[in-house]
Coordinates of C-alpha atoms in Angstrom, one line a residue:
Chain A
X1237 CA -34.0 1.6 45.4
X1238 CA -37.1 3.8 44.3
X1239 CA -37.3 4.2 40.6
X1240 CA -36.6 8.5 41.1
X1241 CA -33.8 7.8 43.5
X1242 CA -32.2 5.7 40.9
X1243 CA -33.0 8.5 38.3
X1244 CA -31.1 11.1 40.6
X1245 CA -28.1 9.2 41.4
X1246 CA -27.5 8.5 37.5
X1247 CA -28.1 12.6 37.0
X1248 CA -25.9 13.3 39.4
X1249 CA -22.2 14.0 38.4
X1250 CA -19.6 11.3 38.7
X1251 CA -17.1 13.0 41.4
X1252 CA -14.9 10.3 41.8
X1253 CA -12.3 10.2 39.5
X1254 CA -11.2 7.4 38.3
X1255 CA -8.8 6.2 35.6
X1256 CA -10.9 3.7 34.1
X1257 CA -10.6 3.3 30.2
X1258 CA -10.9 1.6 27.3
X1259 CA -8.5 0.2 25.4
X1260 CA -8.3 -2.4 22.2
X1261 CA -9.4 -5.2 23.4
X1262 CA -12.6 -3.3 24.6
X1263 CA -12.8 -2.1 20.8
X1264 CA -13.2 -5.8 19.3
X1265 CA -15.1 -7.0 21.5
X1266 CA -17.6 -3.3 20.9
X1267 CA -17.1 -4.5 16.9
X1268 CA -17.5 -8.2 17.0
X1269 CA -20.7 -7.5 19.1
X1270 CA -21.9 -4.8 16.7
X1271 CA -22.4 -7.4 13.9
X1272 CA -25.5 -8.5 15.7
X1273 CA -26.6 -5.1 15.9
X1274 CA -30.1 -5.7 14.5
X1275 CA -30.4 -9.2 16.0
X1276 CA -33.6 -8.4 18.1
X1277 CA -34.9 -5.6 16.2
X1278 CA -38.4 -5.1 17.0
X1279 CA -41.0 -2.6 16.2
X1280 CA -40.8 -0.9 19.4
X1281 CA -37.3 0.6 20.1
X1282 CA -35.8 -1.3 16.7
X1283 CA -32.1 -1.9 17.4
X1284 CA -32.4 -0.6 21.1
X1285 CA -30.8 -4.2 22.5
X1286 CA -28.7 -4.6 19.9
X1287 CA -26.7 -1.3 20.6
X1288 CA -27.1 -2.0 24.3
X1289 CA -25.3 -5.4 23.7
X1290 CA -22.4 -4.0 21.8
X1291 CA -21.4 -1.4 24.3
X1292 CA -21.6 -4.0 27.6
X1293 CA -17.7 -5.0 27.5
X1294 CA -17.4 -0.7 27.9
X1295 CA -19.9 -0.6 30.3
X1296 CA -19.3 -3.4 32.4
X1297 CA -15.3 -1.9 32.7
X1298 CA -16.4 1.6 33.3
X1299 CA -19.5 1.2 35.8
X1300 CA -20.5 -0.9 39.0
X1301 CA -23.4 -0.7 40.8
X1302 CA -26.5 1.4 40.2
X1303 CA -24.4 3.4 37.8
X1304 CA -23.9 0.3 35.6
X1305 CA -27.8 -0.3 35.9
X1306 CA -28.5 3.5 34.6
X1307 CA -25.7 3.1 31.5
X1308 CA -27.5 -0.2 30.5
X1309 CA -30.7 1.9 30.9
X1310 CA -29.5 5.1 28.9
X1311 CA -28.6 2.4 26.0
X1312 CA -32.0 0.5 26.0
X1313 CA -33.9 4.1 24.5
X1314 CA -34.6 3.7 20.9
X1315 CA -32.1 3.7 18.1
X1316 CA -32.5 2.5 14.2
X1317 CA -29.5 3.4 11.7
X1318 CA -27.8 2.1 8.8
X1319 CA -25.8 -0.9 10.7
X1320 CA -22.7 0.0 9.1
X1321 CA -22.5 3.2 10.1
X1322 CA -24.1 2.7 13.6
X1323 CA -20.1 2.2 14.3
X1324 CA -18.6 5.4 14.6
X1325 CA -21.5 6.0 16.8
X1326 CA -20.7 3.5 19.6
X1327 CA -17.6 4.8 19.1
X1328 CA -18.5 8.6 20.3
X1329 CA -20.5 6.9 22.7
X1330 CA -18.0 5.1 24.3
X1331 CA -15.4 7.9 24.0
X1332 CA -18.4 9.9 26.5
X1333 CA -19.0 7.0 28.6
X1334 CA -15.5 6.7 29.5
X1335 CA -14.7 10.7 30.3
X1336 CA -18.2 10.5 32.3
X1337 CA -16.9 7.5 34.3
X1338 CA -13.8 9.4 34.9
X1339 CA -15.7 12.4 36.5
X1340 CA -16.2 15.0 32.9
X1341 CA -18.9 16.6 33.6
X1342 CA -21.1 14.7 30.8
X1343 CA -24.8 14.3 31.8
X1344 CA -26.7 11.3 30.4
X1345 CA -29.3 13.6 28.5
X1346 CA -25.8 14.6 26.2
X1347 CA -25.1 11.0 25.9
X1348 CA -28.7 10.6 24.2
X1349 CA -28.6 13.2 22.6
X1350 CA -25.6 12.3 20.3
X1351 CA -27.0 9.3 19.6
X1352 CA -30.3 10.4 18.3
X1353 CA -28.7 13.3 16.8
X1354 CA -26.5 11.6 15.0
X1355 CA -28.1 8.2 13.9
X1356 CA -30.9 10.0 11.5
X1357 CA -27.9 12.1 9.4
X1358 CA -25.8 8.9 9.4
X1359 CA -28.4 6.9 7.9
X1360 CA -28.5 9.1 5.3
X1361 CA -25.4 8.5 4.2
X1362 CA -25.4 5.2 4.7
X1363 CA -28.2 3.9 3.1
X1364 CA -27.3 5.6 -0.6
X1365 CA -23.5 4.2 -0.4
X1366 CA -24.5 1.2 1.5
X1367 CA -27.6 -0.1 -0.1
X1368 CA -28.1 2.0 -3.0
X1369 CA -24.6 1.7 -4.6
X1370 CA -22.0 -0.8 -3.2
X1371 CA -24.5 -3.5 -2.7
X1372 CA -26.8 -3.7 -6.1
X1373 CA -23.5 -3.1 -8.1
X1374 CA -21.4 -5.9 -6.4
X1375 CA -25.0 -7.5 -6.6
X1376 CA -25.2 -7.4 -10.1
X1377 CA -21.8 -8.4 -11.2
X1378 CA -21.8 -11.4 -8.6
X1379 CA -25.2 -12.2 -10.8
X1380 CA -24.0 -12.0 -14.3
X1381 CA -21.2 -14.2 -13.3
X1382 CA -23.5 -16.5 -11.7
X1383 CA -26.1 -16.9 -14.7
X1384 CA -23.1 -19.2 -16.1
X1385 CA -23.1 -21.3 -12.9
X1386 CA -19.7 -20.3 -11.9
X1387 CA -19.1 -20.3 -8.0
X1388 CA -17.1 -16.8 -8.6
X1389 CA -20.4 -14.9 -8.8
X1390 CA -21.4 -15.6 -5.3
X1391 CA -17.9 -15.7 -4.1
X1392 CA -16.6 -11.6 -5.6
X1393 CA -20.3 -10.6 -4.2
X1394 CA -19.8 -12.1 -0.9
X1395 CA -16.1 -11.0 -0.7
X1396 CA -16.1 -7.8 -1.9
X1397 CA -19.4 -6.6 0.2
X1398 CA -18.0 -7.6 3.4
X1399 CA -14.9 -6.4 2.7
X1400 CA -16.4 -2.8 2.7
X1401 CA -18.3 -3.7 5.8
X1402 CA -15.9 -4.7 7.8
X1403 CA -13.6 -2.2 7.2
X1404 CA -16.7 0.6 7.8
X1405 CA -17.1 -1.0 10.6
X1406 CA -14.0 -1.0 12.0
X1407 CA -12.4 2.2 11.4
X1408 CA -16.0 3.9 12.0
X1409 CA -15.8 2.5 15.4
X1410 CA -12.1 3.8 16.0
X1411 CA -12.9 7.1 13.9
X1412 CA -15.6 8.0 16.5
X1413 CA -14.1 6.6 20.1
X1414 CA -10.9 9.3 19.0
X1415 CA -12.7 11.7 17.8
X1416 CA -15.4 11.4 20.0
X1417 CA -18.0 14.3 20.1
X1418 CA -15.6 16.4 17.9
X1419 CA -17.2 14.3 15.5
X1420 CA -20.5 16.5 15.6
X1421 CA -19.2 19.4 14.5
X1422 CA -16.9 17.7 11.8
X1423 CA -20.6 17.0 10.5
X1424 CA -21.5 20.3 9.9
X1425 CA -19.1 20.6 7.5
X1426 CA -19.6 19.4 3.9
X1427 CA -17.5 16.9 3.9
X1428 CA -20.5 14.3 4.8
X1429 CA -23.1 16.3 2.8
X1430 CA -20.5 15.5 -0.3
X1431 CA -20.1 11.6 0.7
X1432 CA -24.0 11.1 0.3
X1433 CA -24.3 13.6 -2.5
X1434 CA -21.3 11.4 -4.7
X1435 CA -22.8 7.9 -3.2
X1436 CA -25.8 9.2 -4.9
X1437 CA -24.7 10.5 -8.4
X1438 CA -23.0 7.0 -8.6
X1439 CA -25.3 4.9 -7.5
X1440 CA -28.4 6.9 -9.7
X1441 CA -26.3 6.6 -12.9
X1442 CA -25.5 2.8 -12.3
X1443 CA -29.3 2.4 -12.0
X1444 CA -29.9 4.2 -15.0
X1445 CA -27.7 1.7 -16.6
X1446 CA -29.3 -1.4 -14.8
X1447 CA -32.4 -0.3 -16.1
X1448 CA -31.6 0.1 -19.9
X1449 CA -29.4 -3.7 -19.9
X1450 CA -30.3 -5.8 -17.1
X1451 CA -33.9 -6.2 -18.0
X1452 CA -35.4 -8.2 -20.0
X1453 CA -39.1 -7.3 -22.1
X1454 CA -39.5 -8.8 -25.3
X1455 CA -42.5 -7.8 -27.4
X1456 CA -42.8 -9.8 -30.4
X1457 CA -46.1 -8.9 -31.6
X1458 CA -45.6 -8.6 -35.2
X1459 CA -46.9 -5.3 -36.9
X1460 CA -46.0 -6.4 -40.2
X1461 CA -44.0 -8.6 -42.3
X1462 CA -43.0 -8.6 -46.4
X1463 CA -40.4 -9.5 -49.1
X1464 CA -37.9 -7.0 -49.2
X1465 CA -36.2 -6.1 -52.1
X1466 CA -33.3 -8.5 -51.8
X1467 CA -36.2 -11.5 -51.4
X1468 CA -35.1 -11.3 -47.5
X1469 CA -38.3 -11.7 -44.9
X1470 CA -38.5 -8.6 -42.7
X1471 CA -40.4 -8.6 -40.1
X1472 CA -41.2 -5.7 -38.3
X1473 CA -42.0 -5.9 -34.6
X1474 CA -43.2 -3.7 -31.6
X1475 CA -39.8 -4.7 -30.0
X1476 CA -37.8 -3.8 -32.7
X1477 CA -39.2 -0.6 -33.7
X1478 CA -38.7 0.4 -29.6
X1479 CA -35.2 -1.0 -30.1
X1480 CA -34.4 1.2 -32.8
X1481 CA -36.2 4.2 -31.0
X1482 CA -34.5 4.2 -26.9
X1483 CA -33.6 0.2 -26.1
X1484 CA -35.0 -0.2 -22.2
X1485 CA -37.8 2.3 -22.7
X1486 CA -40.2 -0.2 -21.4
X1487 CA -38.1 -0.9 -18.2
X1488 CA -37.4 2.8 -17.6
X1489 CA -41.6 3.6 -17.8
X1490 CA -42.4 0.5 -15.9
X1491 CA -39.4 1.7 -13.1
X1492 CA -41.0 5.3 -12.9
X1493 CA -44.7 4.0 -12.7
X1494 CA -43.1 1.2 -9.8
X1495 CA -41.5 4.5 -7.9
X1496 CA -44.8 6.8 -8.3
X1497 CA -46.3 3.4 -6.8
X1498 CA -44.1 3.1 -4.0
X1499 CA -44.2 6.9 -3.1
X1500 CA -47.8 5.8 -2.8
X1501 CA -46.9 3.6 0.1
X1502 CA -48.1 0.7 -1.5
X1503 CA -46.7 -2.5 -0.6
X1504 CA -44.2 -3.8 -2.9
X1505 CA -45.1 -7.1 -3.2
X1506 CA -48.3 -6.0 -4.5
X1507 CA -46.3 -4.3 -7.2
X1508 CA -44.6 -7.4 -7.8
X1509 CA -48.0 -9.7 -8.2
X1510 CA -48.8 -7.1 -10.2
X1511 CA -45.9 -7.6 -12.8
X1512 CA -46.1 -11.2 -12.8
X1513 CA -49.9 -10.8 -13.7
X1514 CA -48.9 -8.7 -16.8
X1515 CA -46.2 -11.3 -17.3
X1516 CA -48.6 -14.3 -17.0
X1517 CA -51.2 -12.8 -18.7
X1518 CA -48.7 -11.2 -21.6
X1519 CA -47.6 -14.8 -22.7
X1520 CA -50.8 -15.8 -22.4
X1521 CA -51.7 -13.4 -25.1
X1522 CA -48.6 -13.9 -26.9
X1523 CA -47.7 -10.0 -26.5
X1524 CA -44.8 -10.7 -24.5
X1525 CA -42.1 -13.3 -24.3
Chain B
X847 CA -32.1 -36.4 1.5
X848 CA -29.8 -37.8 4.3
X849 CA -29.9 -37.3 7.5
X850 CA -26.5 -35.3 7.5
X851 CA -27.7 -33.1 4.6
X852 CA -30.8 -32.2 6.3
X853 CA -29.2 -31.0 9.6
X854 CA -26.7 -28.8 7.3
X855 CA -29.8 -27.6 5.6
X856 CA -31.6 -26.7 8.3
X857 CA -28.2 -25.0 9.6
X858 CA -27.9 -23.2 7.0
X859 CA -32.1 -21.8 6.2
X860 CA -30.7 -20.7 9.7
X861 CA -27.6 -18.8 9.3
X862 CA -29.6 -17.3 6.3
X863 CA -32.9 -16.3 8.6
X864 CA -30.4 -14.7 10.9
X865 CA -28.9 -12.7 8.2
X866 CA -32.3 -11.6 7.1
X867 CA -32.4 -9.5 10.1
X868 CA -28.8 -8.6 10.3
X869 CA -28.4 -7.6 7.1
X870 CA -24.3 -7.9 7.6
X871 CA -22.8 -10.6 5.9
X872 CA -25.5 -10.7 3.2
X873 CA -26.3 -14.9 3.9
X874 CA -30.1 -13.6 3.0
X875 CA -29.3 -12.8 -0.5
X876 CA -30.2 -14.7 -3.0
X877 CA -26.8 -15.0 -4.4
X878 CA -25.5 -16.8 -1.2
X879 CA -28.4 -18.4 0.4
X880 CA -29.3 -20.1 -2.8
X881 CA -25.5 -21.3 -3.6
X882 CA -25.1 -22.2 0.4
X883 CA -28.7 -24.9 -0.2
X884 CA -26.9 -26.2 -3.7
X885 CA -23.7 -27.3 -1.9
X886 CA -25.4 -29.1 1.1
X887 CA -27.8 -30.8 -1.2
X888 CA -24.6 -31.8 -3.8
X889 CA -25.7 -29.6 -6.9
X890 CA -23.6 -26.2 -6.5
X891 CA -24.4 -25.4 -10.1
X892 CA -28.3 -25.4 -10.1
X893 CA -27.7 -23.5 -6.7
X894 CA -25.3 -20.9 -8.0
X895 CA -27.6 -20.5 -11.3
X896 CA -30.9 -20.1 -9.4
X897 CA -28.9 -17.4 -6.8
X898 CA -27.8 -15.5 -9.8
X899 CA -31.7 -15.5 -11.1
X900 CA -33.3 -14.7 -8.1
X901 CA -30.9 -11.9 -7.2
X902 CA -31.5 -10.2 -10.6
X903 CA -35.1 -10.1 -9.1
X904 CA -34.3 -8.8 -5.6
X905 CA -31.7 -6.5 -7.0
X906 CA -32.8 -3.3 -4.3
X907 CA -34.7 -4.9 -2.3
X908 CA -33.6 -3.4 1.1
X909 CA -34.6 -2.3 4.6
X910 CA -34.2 1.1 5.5
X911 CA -35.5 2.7 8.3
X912 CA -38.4 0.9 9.5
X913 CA -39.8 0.0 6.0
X914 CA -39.4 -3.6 5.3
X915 CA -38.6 -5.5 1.8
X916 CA -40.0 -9.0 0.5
X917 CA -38.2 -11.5 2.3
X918 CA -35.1 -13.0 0.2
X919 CA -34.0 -15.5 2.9
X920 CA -36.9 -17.8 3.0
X921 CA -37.8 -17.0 -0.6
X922 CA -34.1 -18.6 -1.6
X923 CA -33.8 -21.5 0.8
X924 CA -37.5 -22.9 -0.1
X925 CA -37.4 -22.3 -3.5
X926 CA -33.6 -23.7 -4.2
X927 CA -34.7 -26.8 -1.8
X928 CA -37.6 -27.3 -4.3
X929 CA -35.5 -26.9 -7.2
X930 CA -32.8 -29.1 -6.5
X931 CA -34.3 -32.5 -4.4
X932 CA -37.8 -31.9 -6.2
X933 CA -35.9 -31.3 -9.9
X934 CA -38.2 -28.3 -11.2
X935 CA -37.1 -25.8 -13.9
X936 CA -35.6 -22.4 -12.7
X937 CA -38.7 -21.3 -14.2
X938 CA -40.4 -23.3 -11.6
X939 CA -38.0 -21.7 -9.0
X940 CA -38.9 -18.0 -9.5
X941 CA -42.6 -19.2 -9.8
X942 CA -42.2 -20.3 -6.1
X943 CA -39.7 -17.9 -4.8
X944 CA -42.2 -14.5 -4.9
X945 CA -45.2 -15.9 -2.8
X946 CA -43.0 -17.5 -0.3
X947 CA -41.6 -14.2 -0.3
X948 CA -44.7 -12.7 0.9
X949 CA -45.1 -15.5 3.2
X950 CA -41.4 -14.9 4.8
X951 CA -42.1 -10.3 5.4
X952 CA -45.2 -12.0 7.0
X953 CA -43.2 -14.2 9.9
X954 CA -40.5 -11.5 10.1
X955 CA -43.0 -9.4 10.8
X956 CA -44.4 -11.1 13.5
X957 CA -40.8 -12.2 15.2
X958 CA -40.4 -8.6 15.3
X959 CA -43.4 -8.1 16.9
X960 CA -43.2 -10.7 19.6
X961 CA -39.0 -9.4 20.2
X962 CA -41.2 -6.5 21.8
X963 CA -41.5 -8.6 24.6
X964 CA -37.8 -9.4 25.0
X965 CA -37.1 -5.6 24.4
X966 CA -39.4 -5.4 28.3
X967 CA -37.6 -8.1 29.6
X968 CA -34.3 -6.5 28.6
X969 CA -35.5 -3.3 30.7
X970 CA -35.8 -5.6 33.9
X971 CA -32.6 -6.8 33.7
X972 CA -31.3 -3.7 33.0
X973 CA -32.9 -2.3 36.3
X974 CA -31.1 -5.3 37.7
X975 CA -28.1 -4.9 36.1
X976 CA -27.9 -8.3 34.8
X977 CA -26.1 -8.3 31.9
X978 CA -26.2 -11.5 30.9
X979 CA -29.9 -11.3 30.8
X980 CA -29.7 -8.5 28.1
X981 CA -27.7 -10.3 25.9
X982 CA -29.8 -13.9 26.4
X983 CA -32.9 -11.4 25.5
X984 CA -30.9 -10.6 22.4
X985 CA -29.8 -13.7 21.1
X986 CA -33.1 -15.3 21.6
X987 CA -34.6 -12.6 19.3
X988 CA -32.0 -13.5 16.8
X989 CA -32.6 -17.6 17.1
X990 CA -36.0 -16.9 16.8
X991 CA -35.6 -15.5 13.1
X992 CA -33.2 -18.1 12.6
X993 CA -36.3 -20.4 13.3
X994 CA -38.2 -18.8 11.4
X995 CA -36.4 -19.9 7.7
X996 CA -35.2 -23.1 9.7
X997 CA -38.4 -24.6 10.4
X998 CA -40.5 -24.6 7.1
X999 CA -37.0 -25.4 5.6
X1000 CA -36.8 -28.7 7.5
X1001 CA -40.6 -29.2 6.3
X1002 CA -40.2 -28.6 2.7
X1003 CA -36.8 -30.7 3.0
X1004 CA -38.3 -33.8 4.0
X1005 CA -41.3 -33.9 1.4
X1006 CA -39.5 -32.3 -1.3
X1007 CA -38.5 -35.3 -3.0
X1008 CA -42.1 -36.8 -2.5
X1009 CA -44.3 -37.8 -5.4
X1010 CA -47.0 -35.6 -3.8
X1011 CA -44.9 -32.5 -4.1
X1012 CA -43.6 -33.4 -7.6
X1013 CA -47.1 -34.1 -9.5
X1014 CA -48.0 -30.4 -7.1
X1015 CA -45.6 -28.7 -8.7
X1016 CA -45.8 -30.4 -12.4
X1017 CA -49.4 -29.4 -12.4
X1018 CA -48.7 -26.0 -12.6
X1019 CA -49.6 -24.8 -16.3
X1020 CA -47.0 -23.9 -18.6
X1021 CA -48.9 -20.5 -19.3
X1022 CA -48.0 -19.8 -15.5
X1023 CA -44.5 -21.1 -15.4
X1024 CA -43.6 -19.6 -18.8
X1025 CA -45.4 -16.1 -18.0
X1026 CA -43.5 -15.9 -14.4
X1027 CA -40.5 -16.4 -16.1
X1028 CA -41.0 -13.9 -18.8
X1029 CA -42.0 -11.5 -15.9
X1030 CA -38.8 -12.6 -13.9
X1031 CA -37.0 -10.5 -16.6
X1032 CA -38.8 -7.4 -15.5
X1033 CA -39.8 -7.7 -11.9
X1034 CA -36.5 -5.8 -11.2
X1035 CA -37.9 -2.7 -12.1
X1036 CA -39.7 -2.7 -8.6
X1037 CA -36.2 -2.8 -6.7
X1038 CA -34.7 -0.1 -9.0
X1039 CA -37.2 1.9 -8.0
X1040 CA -37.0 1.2 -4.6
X1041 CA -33.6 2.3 -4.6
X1042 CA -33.7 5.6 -6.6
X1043 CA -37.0 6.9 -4.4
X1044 CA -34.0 6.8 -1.8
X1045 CA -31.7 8.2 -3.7
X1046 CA -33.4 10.4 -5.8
X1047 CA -33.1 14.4 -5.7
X1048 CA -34.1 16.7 -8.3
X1049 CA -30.8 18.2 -8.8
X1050 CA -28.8 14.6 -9.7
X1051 CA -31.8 12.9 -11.7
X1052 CA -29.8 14.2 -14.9
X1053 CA -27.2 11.2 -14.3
X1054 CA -30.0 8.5 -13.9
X1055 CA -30.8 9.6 -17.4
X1056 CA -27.2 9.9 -18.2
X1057 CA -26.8 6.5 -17.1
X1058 CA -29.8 5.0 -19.1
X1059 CA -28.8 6.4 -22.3
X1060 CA -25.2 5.5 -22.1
X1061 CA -26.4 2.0 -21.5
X1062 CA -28.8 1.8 -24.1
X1063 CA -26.3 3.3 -26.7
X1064 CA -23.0 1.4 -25.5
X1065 CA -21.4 -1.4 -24.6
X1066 CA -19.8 -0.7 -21.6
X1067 CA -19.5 -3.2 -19.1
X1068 CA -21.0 -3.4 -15.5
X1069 CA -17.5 -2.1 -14.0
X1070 CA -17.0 0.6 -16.8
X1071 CA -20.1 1.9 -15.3
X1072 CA -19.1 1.9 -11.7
X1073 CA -15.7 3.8 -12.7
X1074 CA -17.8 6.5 -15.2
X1075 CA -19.8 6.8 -12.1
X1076 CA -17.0 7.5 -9.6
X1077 CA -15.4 10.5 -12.5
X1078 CA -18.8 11.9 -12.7
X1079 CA -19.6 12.2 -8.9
X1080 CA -16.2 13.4 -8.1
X1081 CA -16.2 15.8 -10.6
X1082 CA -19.7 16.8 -9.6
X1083 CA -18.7 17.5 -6.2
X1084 CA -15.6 19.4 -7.4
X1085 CA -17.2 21.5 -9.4
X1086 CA -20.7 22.2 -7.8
X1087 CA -20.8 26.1 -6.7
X1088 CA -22.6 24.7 -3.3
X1089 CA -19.8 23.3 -2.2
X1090 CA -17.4 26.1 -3.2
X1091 CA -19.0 28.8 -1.8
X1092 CA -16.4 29.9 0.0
X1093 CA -13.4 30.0 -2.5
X1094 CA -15.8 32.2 -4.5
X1095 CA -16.1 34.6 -1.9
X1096 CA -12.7 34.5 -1.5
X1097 CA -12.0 35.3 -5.0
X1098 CA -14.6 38.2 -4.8
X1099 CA -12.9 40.0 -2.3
X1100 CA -9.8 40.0 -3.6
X1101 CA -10.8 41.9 -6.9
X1102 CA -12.5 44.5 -4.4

């Protein structure tokens, strides 16, 4: 079949009606499949496959034919969201595939256009709550814990974080195959705008505190040193004079300079080498240790 | 190294590889791909210790959108196989974890280049609608980055122990090993950052500092902080006139 022939027929309404759906065991199999959503990411169409992967058990149930070849099409166009949240989105789009397989008069340009409408607000709610907060908290506890060699660290990080994901996962799938495109206009409401806004208040004032306890600078370049009265040594440091000033101001300069930096689009391993230069070269000079 | 241990090794560089891409079950981080290496190779401790290092340092290091982070994955595996069979410091560890870092966005980059071509072949088979191609074009883009930490795992595992490697890696000066370490207390700052550049809007900046200073000033612990967090952002959200716009109007009508 001619390549505009095959363009036409997948344009063309679905008349037949048929009482094809979906049911659970199409919902795992969309949600097992959907944690291999980035598998073949690639620079071109990013988790194009991926998404086109997850929704095949749907597909495969709801088309034959040429019209199966146009839905596998339709789901090979370019997509890139958070992972987690790319769930509720197969769900919505399975909801439309299924009422356009039973003749709903839903074209395929709809179809794309949810997707792409949707994955770019999604992502940014994602992405604060995903790896802004829940991961570099649960991160740094798992950390802490682990510094002492106990297998816990690893084990509450592991837990806990795919705990969180799963659940997204699952419910976001469900939330969006029954809500299906009533989900867009649920968007325009606040309630999402407020999810991302109170991801982000939580996750900016756990960094604030990151920054002030989990780094370490020492500067022990002595400024001077004398008998006190009591016949004590005291020795005055850079460090200590900071430390009585704002502890972590050194951290909190270095992490604005390292965000004016990466707003610069430079890379940030370059950053990185960077620090470990000033580290090297610090002891080296006995400045820092 | 026995032959068992290195088959589980290289099993597991390539469960880690594959999460590198995922980014679902977190076997790229640090804290799990490092504590993974320690069991196979019989020392959980210096595995769970060298995690809980590293991940300090990657702390924010994250993908988002088409942006791409250091890679943790290789980074861990190489530099926990080093530290275990080939008995370095943790000092030693972080020393070799951030080039091989580099090294490792380098080879992602590239698989994700040459899974362009398994993105075309996924278009034939849709025209053909052979599903079962689509997926194979998928899950060969996946082993592929599962190769990709597998391989120079296997390598590093077999000459790890070697004297070659050893008198390599004790040759590094202590100026370098001591300063990377130093540095490793610090390098954080670059994932912080990377994180509140996403986050960050004018309005909310006031809790970063709120945050900093109740840090620097207290003792609360790590979980104190995530509850504090959760009042203030709720509270926020409740009492921010942008989101209660419309009760306001409300109230202005009814003293018309």
């Amino acid at each position: 079949m001619s390549k505009s022939k095959l363009k036409e027929n997948a344009n063309r309404q679905v008349h037949v009606t048929s009482t094809k759906t979906l049911d659970k065991s199409d919902m795992k199999k969309i949600f097992i499949r959907s944690w291999f959503l980035l598998g073949s990411f690639n620079f071109e169409r990013m988790q194009s496959v991926g998404f086109c992967v997850s929704l095949i058990p749907a597909l495969k149930k709801l088309y034959k034919g040429d019209e199966l070849k146009a839905a596998l099409k339709r789901h090979l166009e370019f997509f890139n969201t958070q992972p987690f949240i790319a769930s509720p989105i197969m769900g919505i789009t399975a909801a439309m595939e299924e009422q356009r397989a039973q003749g709903m008069p839903i074209d395929e340009a709809s179809i794309s256009g949810v997707k792409v409408g949707l994955m770019g607000p999604l992502a940014g709610v994602g992405d604060p709550i995903f790896w802004g907060t829940a991961r570099p908290v649960l991160a740094a506890l798992g950390a802490s814990i682990a510094l002492s060699g106990s297998i816990l660290g690893p084990l509450i990080f592991f837990i806990a974080f795919n705990a969180i994901r799963l659940a997204t996962k699952w419910y976001g799938l469900n939330y969006g195959y029954q809500k299906g495109t009533q989900i867009v206009s649920d968007m325009k409401g606040n309630k999402l705008k407020k999810l991302t806004e109170g991801a982000s208040i939580l996750g900016l004032f756990v960094m604030g505190a990151l920054v002030s306890k989990w780094t370490s600078v020492n500067i022990p370049y002595e400024l001077s040193r004398y008998t006190g009265p009591d016949g004590a040594e005291v020795i005055t440091t850079v460090q200590s004079i900071l430390d009585q000033l704002v502890p972590g101001l050194i951290p909190l300069l270095m992490t604005f300079t390292c965000m004016t930096l990466l707003k610069k689009k430079i890379n940030p391993l370059i950053i990185i080498f960077g620090l470990f230069a000033t580290g090297i070269l610090g002891y080296w000079a006995g400045i820092l240790s | 190294m026995s032959g068992i241990q290195l088959v589980l090794l290289i099993i597991v560089a390539a469960i880690s590889g594959m999460g590198s891409v995922l980014d679902e079950g977190q076997t790229h981080r640090p804290l799990v791909a490092c504590t993974l290496v320690g069991i196979v190779l019989g020392d959980v401790k210096t595995g769970i210790i060298l995690g809980g290092t590293l991940e300090m340092m990657a702390l924010g290091w994250m993908n988002v959108g088409a942006s791409m982070a250091p890679d943790a994955a290789l980074a861990s595996v190489i530099s926990a196989i080093l530290v275990i069979i080939g008995k370095q410091s943790i000092g030693a560890g972080i020393a070799i974890a951030i080039p091989i870092a580099a090294a490792g966005q380098v080879l992602t980059i590239f698989v994700r280049t040459i899974t362009v071509f398994f993105q075309h072949l996924s278009d034939k088979y849709a025209n053909e609608g052979n599903t079962r191609g689509i997926e194979m074009c998928h899950f060969l883009g996946l082993s592929l980055q599962g190769l990709r930490v597998a391989i120079p795992a296997a390598l590093v595992g077999v000459v790890a122990g070697t004297d070659m490697v050893t008198s390599f890696l004790a040759s590094i000066p202590e100026v370098i090993t001591r300063g990377l370490q130093v540095s490793g207390g610090f390098i954080v700052v670059v994932g912080y950052a990377m994180v509140i550049n996403m986050m960050q809007s004018k309005n909310i900046m006031p809790f970063f500092f709120l945050g900093f200073v109740f840090a620097a000033f207290t003792g609360v612990n790590l979980i104190g902080f995530g509850i504090i967090g959760a009042v203030l952002a709720i509270l926020y959200i409740q009492l921010s006139p942008k989101y209660n716009a419309v009760a306001v109007a409300a109230d202005d009508l009814e003293l018309e």
